[in-house]
Each structure stands twice: as C-alpha cells, then as structure tokens.
Short mmCIF file of N, CA and C and ligand atoms in Angstrom, two decimals:
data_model
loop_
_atom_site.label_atom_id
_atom_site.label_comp_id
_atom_site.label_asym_id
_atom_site.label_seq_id
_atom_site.Cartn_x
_atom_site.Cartn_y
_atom_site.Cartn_z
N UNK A 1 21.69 3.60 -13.37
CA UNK A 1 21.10 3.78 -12.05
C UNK A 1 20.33 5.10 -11.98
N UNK A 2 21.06 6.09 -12.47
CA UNK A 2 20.30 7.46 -12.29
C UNK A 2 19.63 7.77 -13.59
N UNK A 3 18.54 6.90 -13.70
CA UNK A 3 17.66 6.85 -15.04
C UNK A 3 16.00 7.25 -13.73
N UNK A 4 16.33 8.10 -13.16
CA UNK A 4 15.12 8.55 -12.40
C UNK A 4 14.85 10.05 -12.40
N UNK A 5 15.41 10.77 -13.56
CA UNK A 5 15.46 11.87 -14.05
C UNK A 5 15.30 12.74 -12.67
N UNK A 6 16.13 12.73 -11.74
CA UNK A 6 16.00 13.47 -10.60
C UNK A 6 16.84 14.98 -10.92
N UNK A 7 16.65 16.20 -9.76
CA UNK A 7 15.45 16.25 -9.08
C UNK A 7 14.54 16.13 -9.00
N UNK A 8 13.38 16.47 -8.11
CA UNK A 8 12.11 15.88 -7.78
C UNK A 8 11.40 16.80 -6.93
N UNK A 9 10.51 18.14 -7.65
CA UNK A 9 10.17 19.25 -6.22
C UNK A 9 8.55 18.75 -6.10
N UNK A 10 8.24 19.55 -5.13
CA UNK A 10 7.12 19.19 -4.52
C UNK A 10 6.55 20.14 -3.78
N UNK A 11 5.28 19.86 -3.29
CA UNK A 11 4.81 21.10 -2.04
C UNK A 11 3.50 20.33 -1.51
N UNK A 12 2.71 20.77 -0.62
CA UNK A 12 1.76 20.40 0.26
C UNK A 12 0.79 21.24 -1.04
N UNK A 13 -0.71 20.86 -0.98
CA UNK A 13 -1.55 21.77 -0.96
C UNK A 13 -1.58 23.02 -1.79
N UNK A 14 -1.57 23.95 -0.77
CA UNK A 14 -1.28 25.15 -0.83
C UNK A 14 -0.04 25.89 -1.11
N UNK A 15 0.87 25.19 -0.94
CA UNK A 15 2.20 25.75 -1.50
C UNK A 15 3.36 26.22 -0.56
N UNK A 16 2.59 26.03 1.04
CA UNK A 16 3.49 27.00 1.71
C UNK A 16 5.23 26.15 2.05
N UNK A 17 4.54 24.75 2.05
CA UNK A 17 5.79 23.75 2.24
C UNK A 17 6.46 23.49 0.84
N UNK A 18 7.40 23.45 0.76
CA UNK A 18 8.12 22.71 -0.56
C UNK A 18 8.82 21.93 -0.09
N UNK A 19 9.26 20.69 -1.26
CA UNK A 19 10.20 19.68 -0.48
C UNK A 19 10.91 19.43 -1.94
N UNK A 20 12.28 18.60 -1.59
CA UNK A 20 12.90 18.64 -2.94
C UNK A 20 13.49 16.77 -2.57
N UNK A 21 13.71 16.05 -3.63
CA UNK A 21 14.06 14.93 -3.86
C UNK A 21 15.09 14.48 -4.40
N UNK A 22 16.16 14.47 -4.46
CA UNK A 22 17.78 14.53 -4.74
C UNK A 22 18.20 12.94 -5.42
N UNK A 23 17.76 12.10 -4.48
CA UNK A 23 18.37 10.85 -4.77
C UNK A 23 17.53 9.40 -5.01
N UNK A 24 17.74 8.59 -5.61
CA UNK A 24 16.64 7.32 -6.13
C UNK A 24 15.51 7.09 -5.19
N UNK A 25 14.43 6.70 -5.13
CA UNK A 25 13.86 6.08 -3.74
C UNK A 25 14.20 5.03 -3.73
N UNK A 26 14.07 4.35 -2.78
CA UNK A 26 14.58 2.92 -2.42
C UNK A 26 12.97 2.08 -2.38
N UNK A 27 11.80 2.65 -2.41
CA UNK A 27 10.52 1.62 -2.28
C UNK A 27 9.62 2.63 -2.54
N UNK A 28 8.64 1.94 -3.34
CA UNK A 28 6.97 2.87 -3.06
C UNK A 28 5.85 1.91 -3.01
N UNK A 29 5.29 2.56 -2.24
CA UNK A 29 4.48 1.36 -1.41
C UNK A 29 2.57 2.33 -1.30
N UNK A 30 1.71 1.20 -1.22
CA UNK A 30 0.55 1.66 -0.45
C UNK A 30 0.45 0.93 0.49
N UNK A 31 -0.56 1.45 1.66
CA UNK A 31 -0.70 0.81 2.97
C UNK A 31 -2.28 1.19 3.03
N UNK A 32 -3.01 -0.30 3.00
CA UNK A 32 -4.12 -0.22 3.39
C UNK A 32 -4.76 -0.58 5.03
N UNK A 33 -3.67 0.17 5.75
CA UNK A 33 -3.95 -0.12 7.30
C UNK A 33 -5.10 1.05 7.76
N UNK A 34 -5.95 0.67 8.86
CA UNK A 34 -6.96 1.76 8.75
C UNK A 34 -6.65 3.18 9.17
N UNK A 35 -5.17 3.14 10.18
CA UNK A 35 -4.80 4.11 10.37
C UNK A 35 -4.52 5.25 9.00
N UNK A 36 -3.95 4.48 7.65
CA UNK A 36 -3.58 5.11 6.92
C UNK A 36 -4.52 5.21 6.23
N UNK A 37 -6.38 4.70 6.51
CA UNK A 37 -7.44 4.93 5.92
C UNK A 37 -7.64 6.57 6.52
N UNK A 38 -7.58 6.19 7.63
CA UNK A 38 -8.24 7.37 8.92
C UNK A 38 -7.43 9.02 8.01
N UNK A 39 -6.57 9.06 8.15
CA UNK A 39 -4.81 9.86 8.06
C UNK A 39 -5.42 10.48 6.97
N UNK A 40 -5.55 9.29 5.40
CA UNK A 40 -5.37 10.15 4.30
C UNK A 40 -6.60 10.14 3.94
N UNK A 41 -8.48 9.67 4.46
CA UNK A 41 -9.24 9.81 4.18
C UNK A 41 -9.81 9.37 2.78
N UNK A 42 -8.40 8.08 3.12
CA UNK A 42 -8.86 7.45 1.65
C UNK A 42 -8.39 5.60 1.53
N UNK A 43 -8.54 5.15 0.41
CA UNK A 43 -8.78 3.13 1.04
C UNK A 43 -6.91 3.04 1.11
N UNK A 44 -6.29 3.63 0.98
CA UNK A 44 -4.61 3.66 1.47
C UNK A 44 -4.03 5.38 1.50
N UNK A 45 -2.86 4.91 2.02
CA UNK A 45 -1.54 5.54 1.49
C UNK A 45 -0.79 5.63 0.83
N UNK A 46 -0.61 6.30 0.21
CA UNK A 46 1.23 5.77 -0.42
C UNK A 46 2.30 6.86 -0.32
N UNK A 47 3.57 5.83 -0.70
CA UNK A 47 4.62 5.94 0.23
C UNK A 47 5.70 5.85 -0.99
N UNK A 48 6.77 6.46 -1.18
CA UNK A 48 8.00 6.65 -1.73
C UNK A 48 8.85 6.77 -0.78
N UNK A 49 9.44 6.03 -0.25
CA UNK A 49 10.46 5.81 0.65
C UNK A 49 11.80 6.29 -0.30
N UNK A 50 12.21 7.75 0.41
CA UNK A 50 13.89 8.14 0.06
C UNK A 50 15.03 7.84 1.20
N UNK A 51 15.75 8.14 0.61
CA UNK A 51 17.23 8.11 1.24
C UNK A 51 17.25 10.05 1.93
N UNK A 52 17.42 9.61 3.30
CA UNK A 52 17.67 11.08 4.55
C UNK A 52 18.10 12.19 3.57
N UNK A 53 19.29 11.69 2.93
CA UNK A 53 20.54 12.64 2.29
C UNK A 53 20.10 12.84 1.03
N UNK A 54 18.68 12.67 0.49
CA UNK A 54 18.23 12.94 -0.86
C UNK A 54 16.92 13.01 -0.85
N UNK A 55 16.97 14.09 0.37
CA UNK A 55 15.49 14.77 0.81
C UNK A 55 15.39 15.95 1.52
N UNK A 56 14.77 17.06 1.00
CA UNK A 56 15.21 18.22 1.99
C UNK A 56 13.89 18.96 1.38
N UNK A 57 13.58 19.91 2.76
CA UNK A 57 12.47 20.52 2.93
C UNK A 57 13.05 22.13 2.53
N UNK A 58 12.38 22.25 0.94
CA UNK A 58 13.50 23.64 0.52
C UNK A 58 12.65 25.10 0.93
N UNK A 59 11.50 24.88 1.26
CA UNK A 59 10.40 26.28 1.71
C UNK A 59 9.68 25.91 2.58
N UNK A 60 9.50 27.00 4.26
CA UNK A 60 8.38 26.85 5.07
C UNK A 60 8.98 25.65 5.94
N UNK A 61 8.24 25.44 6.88
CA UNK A 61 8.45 24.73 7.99
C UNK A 61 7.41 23.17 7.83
N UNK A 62 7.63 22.93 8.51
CA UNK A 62 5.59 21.73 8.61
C UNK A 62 6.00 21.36 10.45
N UNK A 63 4.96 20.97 10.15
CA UNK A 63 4.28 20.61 11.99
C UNK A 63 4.41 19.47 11.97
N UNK A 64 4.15 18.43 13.17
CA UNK A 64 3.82 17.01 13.50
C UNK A 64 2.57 16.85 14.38
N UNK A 65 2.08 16.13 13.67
CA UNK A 65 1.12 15.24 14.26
C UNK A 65 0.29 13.99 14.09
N UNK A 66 -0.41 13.70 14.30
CA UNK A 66 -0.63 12.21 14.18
C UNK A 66 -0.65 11.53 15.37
N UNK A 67 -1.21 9.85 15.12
CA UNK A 67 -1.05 9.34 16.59
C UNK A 67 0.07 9.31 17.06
N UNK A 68 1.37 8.93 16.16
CA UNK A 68 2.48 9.48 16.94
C UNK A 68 2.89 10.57 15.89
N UNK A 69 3.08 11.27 17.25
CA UNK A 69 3.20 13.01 16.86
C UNK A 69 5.13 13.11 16.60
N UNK A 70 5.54 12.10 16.73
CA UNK A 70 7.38 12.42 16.31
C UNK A 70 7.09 12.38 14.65
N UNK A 71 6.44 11.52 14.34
CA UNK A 71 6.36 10.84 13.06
C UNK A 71 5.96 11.68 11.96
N UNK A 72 5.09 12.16 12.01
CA UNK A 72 4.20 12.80 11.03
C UNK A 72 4.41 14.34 10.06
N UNK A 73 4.46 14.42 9.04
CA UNK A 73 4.68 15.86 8.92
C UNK A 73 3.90 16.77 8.14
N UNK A 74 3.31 17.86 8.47
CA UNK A 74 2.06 18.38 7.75
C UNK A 74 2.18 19.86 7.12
N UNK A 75 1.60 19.94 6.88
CA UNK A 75 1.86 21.65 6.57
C UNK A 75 1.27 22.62 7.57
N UNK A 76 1.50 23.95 8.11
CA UNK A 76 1.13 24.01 9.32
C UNK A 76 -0.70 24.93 8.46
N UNK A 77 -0.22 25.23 7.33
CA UNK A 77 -1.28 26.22 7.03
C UNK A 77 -2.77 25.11 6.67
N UNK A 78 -2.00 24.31 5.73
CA UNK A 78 -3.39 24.10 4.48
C UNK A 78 -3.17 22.08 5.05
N UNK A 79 -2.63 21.80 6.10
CA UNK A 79 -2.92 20.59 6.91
C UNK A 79 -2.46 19.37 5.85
N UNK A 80 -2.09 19.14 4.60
CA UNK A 80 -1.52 18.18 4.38
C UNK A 80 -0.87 17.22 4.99
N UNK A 81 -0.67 15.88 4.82
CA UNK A 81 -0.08 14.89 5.24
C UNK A 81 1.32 14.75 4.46
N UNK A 82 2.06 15.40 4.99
CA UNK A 82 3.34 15.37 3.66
C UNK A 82 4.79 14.21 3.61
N UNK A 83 5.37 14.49 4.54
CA UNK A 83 5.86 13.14 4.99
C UNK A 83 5.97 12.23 6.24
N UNK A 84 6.81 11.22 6.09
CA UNK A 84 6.47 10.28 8.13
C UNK A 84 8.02 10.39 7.92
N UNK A 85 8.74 10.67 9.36
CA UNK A 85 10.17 10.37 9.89
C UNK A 85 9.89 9.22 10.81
N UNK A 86 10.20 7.94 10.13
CA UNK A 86 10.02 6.87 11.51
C UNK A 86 10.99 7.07 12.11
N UNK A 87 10.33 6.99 13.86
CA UNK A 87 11.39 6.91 14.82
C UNK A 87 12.52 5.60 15.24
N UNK A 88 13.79 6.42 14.74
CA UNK A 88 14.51 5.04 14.81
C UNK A 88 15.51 4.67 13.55
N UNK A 89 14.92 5.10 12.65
CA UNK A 89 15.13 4.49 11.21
C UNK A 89 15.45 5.98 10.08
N UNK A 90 16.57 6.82 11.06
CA UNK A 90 16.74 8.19 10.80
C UNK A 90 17.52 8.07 9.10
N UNK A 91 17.85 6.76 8.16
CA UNK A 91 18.41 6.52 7.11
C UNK A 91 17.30 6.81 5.75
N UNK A 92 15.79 7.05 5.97
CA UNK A 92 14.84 7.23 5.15
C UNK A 92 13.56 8.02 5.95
N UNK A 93 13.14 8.53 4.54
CA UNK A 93 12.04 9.37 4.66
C UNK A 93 10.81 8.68 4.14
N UNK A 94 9.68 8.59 4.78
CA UNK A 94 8.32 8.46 3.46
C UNK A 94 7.59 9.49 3.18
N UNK A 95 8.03 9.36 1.54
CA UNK A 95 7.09 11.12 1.20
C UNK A 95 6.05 10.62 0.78
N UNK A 96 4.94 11.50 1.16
CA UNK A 96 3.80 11.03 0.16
C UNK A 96 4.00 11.61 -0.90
N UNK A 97 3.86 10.57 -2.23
CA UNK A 97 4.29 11.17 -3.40
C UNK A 97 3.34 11.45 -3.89
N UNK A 98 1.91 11.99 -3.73
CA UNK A 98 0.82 12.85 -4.65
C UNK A 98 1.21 14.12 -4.26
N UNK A 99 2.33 14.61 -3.04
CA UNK A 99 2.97 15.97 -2.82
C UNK A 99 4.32 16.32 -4.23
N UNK A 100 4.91 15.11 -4.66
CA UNK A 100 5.41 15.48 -6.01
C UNK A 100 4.74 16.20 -7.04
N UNK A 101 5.43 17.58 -7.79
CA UNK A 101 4.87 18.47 -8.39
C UNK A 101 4.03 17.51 -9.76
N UNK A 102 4.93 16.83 -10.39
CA UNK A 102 4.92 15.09 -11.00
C UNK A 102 4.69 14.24 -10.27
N UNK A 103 3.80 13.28 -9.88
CA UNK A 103 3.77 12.10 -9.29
C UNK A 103 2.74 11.37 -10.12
N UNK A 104 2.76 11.37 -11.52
CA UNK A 104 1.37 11.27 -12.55
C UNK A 104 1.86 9.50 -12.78
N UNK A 105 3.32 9.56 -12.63
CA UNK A 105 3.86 8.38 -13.18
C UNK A 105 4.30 6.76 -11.86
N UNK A 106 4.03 7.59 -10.73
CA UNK A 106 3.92 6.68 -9.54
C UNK A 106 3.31 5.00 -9.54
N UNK A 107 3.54 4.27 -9.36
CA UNK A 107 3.18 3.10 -9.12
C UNK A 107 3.15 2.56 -8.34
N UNK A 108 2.60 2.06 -7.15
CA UNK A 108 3.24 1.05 -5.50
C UNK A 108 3.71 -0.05 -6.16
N UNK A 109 5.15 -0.51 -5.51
CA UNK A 109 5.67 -1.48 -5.85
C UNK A 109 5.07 -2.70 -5.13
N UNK A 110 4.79 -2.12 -3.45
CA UNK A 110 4.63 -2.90 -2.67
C UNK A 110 3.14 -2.27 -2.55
N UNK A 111 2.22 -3.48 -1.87
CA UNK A 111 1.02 -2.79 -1.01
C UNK A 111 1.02 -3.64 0.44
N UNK A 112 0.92 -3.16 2.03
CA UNK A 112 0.65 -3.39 3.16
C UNK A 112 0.11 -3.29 3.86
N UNK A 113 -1.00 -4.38 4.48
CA UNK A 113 -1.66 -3.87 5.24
C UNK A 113 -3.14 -4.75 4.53
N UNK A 114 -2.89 -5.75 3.42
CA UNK A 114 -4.37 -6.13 2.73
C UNK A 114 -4.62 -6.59 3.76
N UNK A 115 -4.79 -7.56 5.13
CA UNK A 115 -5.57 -7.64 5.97
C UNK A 115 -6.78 -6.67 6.20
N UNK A 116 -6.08 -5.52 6.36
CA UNK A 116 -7.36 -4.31 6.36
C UNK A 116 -8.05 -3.27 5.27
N UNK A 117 -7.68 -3.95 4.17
CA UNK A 117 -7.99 -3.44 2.75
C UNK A 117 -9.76 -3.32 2.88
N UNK A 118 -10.05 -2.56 1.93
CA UNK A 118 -11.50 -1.80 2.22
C UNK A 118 -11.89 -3.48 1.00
N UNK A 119 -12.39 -4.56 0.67
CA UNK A 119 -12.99 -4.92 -0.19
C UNK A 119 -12.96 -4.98 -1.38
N UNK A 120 -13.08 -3.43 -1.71
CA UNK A 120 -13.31 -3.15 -3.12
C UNK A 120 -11.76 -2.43 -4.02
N UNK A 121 -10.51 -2.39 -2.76
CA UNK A 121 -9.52 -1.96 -3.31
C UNK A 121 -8.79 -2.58 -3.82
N UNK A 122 -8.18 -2.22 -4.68
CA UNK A 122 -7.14 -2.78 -5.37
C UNK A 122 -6.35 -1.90 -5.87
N UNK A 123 -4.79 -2.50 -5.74
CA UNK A 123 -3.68 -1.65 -6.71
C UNK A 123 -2.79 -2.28 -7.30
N UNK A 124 -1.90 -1.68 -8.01
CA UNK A 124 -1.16 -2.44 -9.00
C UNK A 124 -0.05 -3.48 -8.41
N UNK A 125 0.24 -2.91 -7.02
CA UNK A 125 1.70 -3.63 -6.39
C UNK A 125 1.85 -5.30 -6.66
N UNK A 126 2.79 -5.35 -7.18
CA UNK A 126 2.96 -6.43 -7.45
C UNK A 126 3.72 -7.72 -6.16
N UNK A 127 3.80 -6.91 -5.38
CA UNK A 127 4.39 -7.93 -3.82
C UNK A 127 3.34 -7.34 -2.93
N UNK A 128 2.36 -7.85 -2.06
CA UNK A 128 1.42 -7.60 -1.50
C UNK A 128 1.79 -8.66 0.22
N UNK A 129 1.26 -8.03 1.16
CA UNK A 129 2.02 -8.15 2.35
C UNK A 129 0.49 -7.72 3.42
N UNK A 130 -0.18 -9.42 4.08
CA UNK A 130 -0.79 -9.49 5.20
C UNK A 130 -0.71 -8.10 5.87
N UNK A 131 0.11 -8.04 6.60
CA UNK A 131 0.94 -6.90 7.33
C UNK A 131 1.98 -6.21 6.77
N UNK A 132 3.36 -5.91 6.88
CA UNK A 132 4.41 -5.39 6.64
C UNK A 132 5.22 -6.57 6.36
N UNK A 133 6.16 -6.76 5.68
CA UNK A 133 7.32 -7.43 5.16
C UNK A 133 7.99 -7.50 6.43
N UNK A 134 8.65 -8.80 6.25
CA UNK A 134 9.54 -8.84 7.58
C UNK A 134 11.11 -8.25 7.20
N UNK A 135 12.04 -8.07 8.36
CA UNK A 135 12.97 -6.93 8.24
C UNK A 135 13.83 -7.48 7.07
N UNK A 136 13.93 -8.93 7.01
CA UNK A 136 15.12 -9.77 6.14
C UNK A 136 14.68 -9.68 4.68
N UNK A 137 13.23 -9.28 3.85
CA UNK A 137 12.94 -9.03 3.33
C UNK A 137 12.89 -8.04 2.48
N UNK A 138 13.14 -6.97 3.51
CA UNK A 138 13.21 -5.28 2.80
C UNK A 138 14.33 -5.20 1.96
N UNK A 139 15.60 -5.89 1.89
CA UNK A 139 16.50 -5.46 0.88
C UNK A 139 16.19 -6.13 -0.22
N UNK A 140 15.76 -7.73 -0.47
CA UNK A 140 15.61 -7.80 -1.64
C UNK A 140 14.14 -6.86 -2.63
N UNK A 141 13.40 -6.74 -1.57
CA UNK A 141 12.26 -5.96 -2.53
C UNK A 141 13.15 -4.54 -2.58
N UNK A 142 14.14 -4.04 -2.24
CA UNK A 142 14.37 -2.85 -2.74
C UNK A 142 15.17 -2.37 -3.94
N UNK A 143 16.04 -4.14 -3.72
CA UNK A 143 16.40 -4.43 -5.18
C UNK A 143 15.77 -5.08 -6.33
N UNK A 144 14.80 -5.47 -6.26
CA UNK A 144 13.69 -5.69 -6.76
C UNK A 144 12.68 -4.19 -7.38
N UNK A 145 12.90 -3.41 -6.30
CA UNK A 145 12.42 -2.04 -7.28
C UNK A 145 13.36 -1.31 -7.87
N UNK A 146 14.71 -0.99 -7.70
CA UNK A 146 15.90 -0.42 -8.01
C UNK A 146 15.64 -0.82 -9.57
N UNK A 147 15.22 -2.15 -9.72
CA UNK A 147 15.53 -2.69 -11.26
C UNK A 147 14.27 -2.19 -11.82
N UNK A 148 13.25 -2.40 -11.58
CA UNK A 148 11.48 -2.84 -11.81
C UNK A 148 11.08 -1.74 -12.08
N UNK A 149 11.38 -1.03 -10.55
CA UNK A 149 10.37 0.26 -10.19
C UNK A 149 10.20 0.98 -11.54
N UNK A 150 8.85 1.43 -12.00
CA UNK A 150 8.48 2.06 -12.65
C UNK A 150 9.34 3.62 -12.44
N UNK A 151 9.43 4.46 -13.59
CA UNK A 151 10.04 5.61 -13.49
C UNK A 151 9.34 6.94 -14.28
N UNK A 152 9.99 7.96 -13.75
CA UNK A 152 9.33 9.13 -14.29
C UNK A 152 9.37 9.03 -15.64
ZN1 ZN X 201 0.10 23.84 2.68
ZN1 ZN X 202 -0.76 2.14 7.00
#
C-alpha cells in the first residue's frame, strides 16, 4: 500500500506557502469545466485528492478566493491556486499537484467535465465523466486508483 514513497513537500510559486503530503491520495483527476479553464488559465485542472489527516500546510498562511471564496486556497503573495477545501466534505483535500516539489510523475486517473473540454484537449485519464461521477461511483474509482494509480 505505501509504495507511494511518501512524504510529499510542495509550495506555491514563489515559495512563501509550503504544504506537505503525509498519506496516499485517494484520486487524481483533471477537470475540463470552464470554471477550472477560467481559475487555472489553462484547457483543465488537476486534482490529487488527499486524505484531511495527510495534508498540512507546513510554511506561511494562503488566502481564499474564488467564486466560492470558502473553497479556494492561494498564496497571499505570488497568487497561486494551491488547494480547494470543499464545503462539506471536510474528509479530503484537492491539491493541485503541479504545487508538488515532484509532480513530474502525475497522471489524471479521472478527467471531468469533457462536456466543456476545449476540442483540442486531451489527457491520459482513463475513466472520463460528461460531468462528475455520481456519488455511488467514487469508491470504486478510488479503488480502482489505489491499485492502478500511477506512482512516484
Ligand atoms: Zn507564493
Ligand atoms: Zn472544473
């Protein structure tokens, strides 16, 4: 199981945020929704979904904002998009993993959101999703990456 050579540090940008990664992720995903065009100024997102308790912000503070401003977390200096706290769902984090010091070896397991995919995008995810996966769904794709998921 712990063949994910963890820890896992990280930072925004500029350096002022650090974040550290303790425990497996449970999903990594891109989202080609336009919001997450708008956000990261690019044809997706992506997303490494951790576990609350195997995620911690080890330097500096970050801000929120975004359309919803609970959600979002940035760096306050150099404005990165660093991670989302969905409201509600206080059991996981989504980091953006191009903030991993390493993230060379990343893959989306999942991609969401091809309804609003730019055309010309494409990524490797091998489970691809109109919209978002429905809720009864999320455990087997997470055991589905637990096994699969590509690793550092
Ligand atoms: Zn920064
Ligand atoms: Zn999105």
């Amino acid at each position: 199981m712990d063949d994910w050579k963890l820890p896992w540090d990280g930072s925004c940008r500029c350096g002022a945020v650090r974040v550290r990664v303790t425990k497996p992720p449970l999903l990594a995903a891109a989202c080609h929704c336009t919001g997450c065009q708008s956000m990261s100024a690019s044809a997706w997102s992506l997303t490494l979904t951790v576990p609350t308790d195997g995620f911690e912000v080890t330097q500096g503070e970050t801000v929120r904002g975004g359309l919803n401003k609970d959600m979002h977390h940035f760096c306050p200096d150099c404005m990165t998009w660093m991670f989302t706290r969905p409201p509600g769902m206080d059991w996981f984090v989504n980091l953006r993993p191009t903030m991993l010091d390493d993230h060379s070896w990343f893959v989306p397991f999942v991609e969401t959101f091809t309804s609003e995919k730019l055309p010309w995008a494409e990524t490797p995810a091998t489970h691809s999703f109109e919209k978002v996966p429905e809720i009864p769904d999320y455990q087997p794709l997470i055991e589905a990456y637990q096994r699969e998921g590509v690793r550092p």
